C-alpha positions as semicolon CSV with decimal commas, in nm:
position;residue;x (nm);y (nm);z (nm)
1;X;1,829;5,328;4,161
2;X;1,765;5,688;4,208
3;X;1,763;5,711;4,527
4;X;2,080;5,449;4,601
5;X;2,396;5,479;4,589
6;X;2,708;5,197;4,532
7;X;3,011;5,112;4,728
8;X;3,215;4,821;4,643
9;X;3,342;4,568;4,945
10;X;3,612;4,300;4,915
11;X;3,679;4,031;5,096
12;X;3,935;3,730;5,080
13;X;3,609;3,521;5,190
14;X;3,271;3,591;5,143
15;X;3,131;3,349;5,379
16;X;2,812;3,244;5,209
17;X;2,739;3,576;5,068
18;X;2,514;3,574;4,765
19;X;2,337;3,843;4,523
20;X;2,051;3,954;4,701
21;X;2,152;3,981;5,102
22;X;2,034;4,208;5,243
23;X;2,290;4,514;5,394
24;X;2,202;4,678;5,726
25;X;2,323;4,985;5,918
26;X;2,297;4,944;6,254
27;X;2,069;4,662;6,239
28;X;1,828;4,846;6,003
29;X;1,834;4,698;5,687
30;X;1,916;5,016;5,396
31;X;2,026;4,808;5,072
32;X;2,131;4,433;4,923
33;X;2,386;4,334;4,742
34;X;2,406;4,371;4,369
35;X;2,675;4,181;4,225
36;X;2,962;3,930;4,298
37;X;3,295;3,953;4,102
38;X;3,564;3,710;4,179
39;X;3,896;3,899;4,148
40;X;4,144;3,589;4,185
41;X;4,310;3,650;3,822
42;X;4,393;4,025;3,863
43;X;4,759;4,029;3,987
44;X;4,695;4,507;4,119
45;X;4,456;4,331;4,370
46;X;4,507;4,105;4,713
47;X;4,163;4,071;4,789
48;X;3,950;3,757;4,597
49;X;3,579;3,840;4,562
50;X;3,437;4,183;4,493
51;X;3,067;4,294;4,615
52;X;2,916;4,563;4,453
53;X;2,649;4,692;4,711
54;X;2,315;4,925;4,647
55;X;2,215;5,114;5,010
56;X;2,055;5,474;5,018
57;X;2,128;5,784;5,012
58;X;2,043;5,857;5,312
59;X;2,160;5,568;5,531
60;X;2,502;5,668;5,325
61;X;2,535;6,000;5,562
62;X;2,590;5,791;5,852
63;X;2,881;5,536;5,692
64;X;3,264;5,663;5,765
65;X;3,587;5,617;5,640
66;X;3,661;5,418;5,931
67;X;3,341;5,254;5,939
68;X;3,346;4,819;5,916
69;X;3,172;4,594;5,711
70;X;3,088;4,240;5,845
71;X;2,919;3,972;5,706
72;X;2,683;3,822;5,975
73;X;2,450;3,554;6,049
74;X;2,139;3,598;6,165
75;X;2,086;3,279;6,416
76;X;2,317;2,987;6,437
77;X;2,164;2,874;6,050
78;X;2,014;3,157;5,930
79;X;2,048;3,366;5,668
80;X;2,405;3,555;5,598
81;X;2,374;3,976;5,589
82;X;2,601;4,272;5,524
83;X;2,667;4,439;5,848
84;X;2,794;4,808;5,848
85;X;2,884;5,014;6,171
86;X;2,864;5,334;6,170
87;X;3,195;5,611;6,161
88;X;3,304;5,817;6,406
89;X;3,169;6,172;6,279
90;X;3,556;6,311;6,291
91;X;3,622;6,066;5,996
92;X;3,527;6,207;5,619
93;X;3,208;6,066;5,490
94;X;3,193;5,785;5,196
95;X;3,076;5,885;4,866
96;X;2,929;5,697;4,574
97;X;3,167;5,449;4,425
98;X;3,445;5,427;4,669
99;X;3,586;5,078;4,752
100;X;3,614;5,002;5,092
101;X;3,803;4,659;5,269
102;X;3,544;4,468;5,453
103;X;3,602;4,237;5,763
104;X;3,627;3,863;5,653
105;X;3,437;3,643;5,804
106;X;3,532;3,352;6,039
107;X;3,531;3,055;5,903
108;X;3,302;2,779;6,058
109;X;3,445;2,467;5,842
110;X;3,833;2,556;5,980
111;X;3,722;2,631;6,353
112;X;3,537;2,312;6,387
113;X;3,837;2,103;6,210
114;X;4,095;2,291;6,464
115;X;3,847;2,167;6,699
116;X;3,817;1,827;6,651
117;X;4,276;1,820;6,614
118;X;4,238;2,032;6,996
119;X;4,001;1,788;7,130
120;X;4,204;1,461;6,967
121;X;4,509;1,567;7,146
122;X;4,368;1,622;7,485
123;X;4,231;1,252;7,439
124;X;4,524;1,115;7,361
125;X;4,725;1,303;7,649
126;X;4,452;1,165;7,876
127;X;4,498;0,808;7,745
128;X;4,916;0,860;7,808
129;X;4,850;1,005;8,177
130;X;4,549;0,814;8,288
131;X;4,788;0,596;8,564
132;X;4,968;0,843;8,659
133;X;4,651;1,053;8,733
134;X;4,471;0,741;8,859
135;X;4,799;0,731;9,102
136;X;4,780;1,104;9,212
137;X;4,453;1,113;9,285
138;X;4,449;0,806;9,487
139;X;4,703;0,953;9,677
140;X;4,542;1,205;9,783
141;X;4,241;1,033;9,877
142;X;4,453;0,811;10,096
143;X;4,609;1,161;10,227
144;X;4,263;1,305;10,305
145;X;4,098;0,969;10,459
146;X;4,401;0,967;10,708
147;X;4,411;1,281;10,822
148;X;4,046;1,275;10,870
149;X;4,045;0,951;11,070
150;X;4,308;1,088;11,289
151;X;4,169;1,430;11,390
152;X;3,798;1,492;11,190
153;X;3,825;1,831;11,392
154;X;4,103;1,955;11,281
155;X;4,098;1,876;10,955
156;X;3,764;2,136;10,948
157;X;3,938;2,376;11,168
158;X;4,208;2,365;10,845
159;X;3,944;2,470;10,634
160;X;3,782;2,735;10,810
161;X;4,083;2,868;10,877
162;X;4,150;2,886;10,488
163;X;3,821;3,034;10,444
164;X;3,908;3,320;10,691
165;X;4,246;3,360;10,545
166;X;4,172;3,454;10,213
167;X;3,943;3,725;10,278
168;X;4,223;3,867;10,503
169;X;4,504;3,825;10,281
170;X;4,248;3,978;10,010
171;X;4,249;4,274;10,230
172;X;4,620;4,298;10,309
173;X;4,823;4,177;10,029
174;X;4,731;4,472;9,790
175;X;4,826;4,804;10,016
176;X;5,152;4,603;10,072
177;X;5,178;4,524;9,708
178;X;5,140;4,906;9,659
179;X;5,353;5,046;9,904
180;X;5,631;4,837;9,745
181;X;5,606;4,946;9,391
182;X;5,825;5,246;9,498
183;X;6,090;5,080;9,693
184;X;6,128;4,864;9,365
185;X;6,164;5,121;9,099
186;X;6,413;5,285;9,361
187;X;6,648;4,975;9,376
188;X;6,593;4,884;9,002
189;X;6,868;5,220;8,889
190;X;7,062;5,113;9,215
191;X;7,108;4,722;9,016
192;X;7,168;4,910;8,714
193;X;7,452;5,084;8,847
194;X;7,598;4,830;9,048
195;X;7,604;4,540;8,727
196;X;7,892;4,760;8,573
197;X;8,100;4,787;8,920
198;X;8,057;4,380;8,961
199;X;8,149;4,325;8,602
200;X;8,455;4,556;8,636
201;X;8,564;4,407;8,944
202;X;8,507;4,055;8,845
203;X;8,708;4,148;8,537
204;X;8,954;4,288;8,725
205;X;9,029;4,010;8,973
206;X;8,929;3,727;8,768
207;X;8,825;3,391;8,941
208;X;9,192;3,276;8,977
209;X;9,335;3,582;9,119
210;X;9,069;3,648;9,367
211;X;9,188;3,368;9,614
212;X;9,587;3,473;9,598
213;X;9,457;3,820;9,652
214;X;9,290;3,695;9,968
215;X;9,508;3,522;10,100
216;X;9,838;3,808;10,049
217;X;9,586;4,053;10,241
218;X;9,551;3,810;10,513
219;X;9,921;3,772;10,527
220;X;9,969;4,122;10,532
221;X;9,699;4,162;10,806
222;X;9,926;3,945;10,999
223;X;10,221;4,128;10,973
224;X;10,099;4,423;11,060
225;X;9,941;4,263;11,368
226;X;10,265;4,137;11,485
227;X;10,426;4,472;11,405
228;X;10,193;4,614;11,625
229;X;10,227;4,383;11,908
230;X;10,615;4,474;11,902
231;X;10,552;4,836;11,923
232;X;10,308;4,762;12,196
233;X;10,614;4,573;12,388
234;X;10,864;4,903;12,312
235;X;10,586;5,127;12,464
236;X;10,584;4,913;12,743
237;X;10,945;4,919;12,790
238;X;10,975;5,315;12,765
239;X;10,742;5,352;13,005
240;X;10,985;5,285;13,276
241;X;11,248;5,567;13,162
242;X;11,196;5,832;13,293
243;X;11,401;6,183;13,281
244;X;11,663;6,100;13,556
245;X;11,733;5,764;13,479
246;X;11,841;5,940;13,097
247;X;12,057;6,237;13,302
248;X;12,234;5,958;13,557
249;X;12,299;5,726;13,254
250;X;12,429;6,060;13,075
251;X;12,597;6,200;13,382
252;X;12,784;5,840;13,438
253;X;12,911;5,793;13,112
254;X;13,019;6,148;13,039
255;X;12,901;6,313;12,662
256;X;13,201;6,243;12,418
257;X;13,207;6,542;12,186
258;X;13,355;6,318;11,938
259;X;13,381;5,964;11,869
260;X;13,639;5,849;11,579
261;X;13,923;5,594;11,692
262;X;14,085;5,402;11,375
263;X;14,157;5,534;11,009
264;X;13,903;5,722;10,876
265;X;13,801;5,627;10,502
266;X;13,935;5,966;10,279
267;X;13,757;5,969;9,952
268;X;14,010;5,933;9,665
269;X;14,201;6,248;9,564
270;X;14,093;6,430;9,947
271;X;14,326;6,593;10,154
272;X;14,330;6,371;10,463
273;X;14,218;6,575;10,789
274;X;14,308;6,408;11,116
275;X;14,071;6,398;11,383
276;X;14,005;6,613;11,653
277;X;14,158;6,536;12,009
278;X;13,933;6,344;12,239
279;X;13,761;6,580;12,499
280;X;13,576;6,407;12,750
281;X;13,344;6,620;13,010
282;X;13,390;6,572;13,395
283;X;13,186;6,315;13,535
284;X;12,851;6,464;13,732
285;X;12,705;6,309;14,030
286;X;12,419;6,015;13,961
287;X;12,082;6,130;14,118
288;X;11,783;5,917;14,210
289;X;11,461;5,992;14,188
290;X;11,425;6,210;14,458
291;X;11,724;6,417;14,394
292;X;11,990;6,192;14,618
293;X;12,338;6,151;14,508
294;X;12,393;5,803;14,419
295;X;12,660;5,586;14,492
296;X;12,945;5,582;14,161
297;X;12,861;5,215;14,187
298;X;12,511;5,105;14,408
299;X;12,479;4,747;14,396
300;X;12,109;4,844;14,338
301;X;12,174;4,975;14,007
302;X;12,198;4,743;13,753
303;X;12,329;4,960;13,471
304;X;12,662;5,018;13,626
305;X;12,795;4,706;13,812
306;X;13,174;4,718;13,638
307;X;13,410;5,054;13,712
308;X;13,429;5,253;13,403
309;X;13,753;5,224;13,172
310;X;13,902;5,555;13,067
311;X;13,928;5,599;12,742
312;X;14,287;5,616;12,583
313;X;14,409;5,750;12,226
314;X;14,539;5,558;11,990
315;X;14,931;5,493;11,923
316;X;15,012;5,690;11,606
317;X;15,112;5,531;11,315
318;X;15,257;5,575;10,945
319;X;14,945;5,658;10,783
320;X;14,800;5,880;11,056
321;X;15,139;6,087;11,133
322;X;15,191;6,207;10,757
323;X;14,785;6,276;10,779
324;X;14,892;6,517;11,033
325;X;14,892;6,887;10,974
326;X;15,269;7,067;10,910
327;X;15,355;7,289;11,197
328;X;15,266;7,699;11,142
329;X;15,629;7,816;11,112
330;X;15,778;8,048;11,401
């Protein structure tokens, strides 16, 4: 043909195809096909059957690269065609004697077989729940009956009220939906960063140590509340001494410039230095709070009850006379 040109279409199933169907593009029929060639023996190829295709020339200008190739049926039992849509015009154009994949067919015979399997298992799971589905919807029934013959009314205010809902929650539901979206992918980096701080802290506790740890900070909670409630007591207590009571306790009991009675401990290989004499200062008059002299000792004042002692000096002995300096020679 002249005026033809060929293009050959495989398929892994024909569907009925034959020499002579007619080929269309875009419903308009432009060609038929010329030739079937099975290609089952030839190991370069995947595809099975081979049609070798006539259309023209110039219904060839509008078939693409990316264009399809279907094999229809025109009716439910009428005839099968070669169906061709037409290529984007970006794609290149086909040219005489290119090979093209075609679209295979559905096929009838498996769809109504995996029919008939679909439809023989719903049977059969109908058959296996037919009481319990006899039960259900008998209880239901019973459910509606009574609540009708208790209060018909409000058993149609239910509904109406569940007609007027839906429209409203129609209306609502989707701003909220929307507004949420971004609170959502906020907190989903949040969760990211937090998994790693729970698995590091549930790795670092552990199951078993997390209850001892508990319980030593409640402990130690407690301790330092009872601390605390002792220094409250000492803050109480110092709030009654005041600066004279410190001067007439000082002034009563004179300042000793230096306290040391007994043997002092001399490191190995020391000198030995004796102590200083005693030197006591001269007992001051007790004040009150207003600046009285106070009796040396008021029954009123608790702190001195008992005269003083004077303090004496040791009697020298062994040890502490050959601790004692040589005279400076006259």
């Amino acid at each position: 043909m002249g005026d033809a040109a060929t293009l050959h279409v495989r398929y892994n199933f024909a569907g009925g195809v034959q020499t002579g169907t007619p080929v269309r593009v875009a419903g308009i029929q432009v060609g038929k096909v010329r030739k079937i060639t099975f290609l089952g023996g030839d190991p370069s190829v995947d595809e099975h059957v081979d049609l070798t295709i006539d259309i023209s020339k110039k219904a060839l200008d509008s078939v693409r690269k990316d264009s399809n190739f279907y094999v229809n049926m025109a009716g439910i039992i009428g005839e099968r065609y070669i169906e061709i849509s037409t290529g984007s015009k970006s794609a290149p154009q086909l040219t005489d004697g290119d090979v093209v994949r075609g679209v295979d067919p559905p096929r009838l015979d498996q769809l109504i077989s995996q029919g008939y399997a679909v439809a023989g298992e719903v049977l059969d799971f109908v058959e296996r729940n037919k009481p319990k589905a006899q039960k259900i919807i008998d209880t239901i029934v019973m459910f509606m009956e009574s609540m009708g013959a208790d209060d018909p009314e409000n058993v149609s205010k239910m509904f109406k009220a569940l007609v007027h809902l839906i429209p409203a929650l129609d209306k609502e539901l989707p701003p909220v939906l929307r507004s949420s979206r971004p609170v959502l992918r906020q907190m989903r980096p949040i969760m990211g960063e937090l998994q790693p701080l729970l698995a590091d802290a549930r790795e670092l506790l552990g199951d078993e140590n997390l209850p001892l740890l508990l319980d030593q900070l409640v402990t130690t909670l407690n301790q330092a509340n009872g601390t605390l409630g002792r220094a409250d007591l000492m803050l109480d207590n110092l709030a009654f001494v005041d600066e004279n009571w410190v001067r007439h306790f000082l002034q009563s009991e004179g300042v000793r410039a230096y306290v040391g009675f007994g043997t002092p401990v001399i490191p190995k290989g020391s000198r030995p230095v004796p102590p200083p004499p005693l030197q006591l200062l001269e007992r001051q008059p007790a004040l009150d709070g207003n600046g009285q002299e106070l009796e040396p000792h008021a029954p009123n004042d608790p702190y001195f009850q008992e005269p003083l002692p004077e303090p004496t000096l040791p009697e020298p002995t062994p040890e502490t006379a050959e601790m004692a300096p040589a005279a400076p020679a006259q």
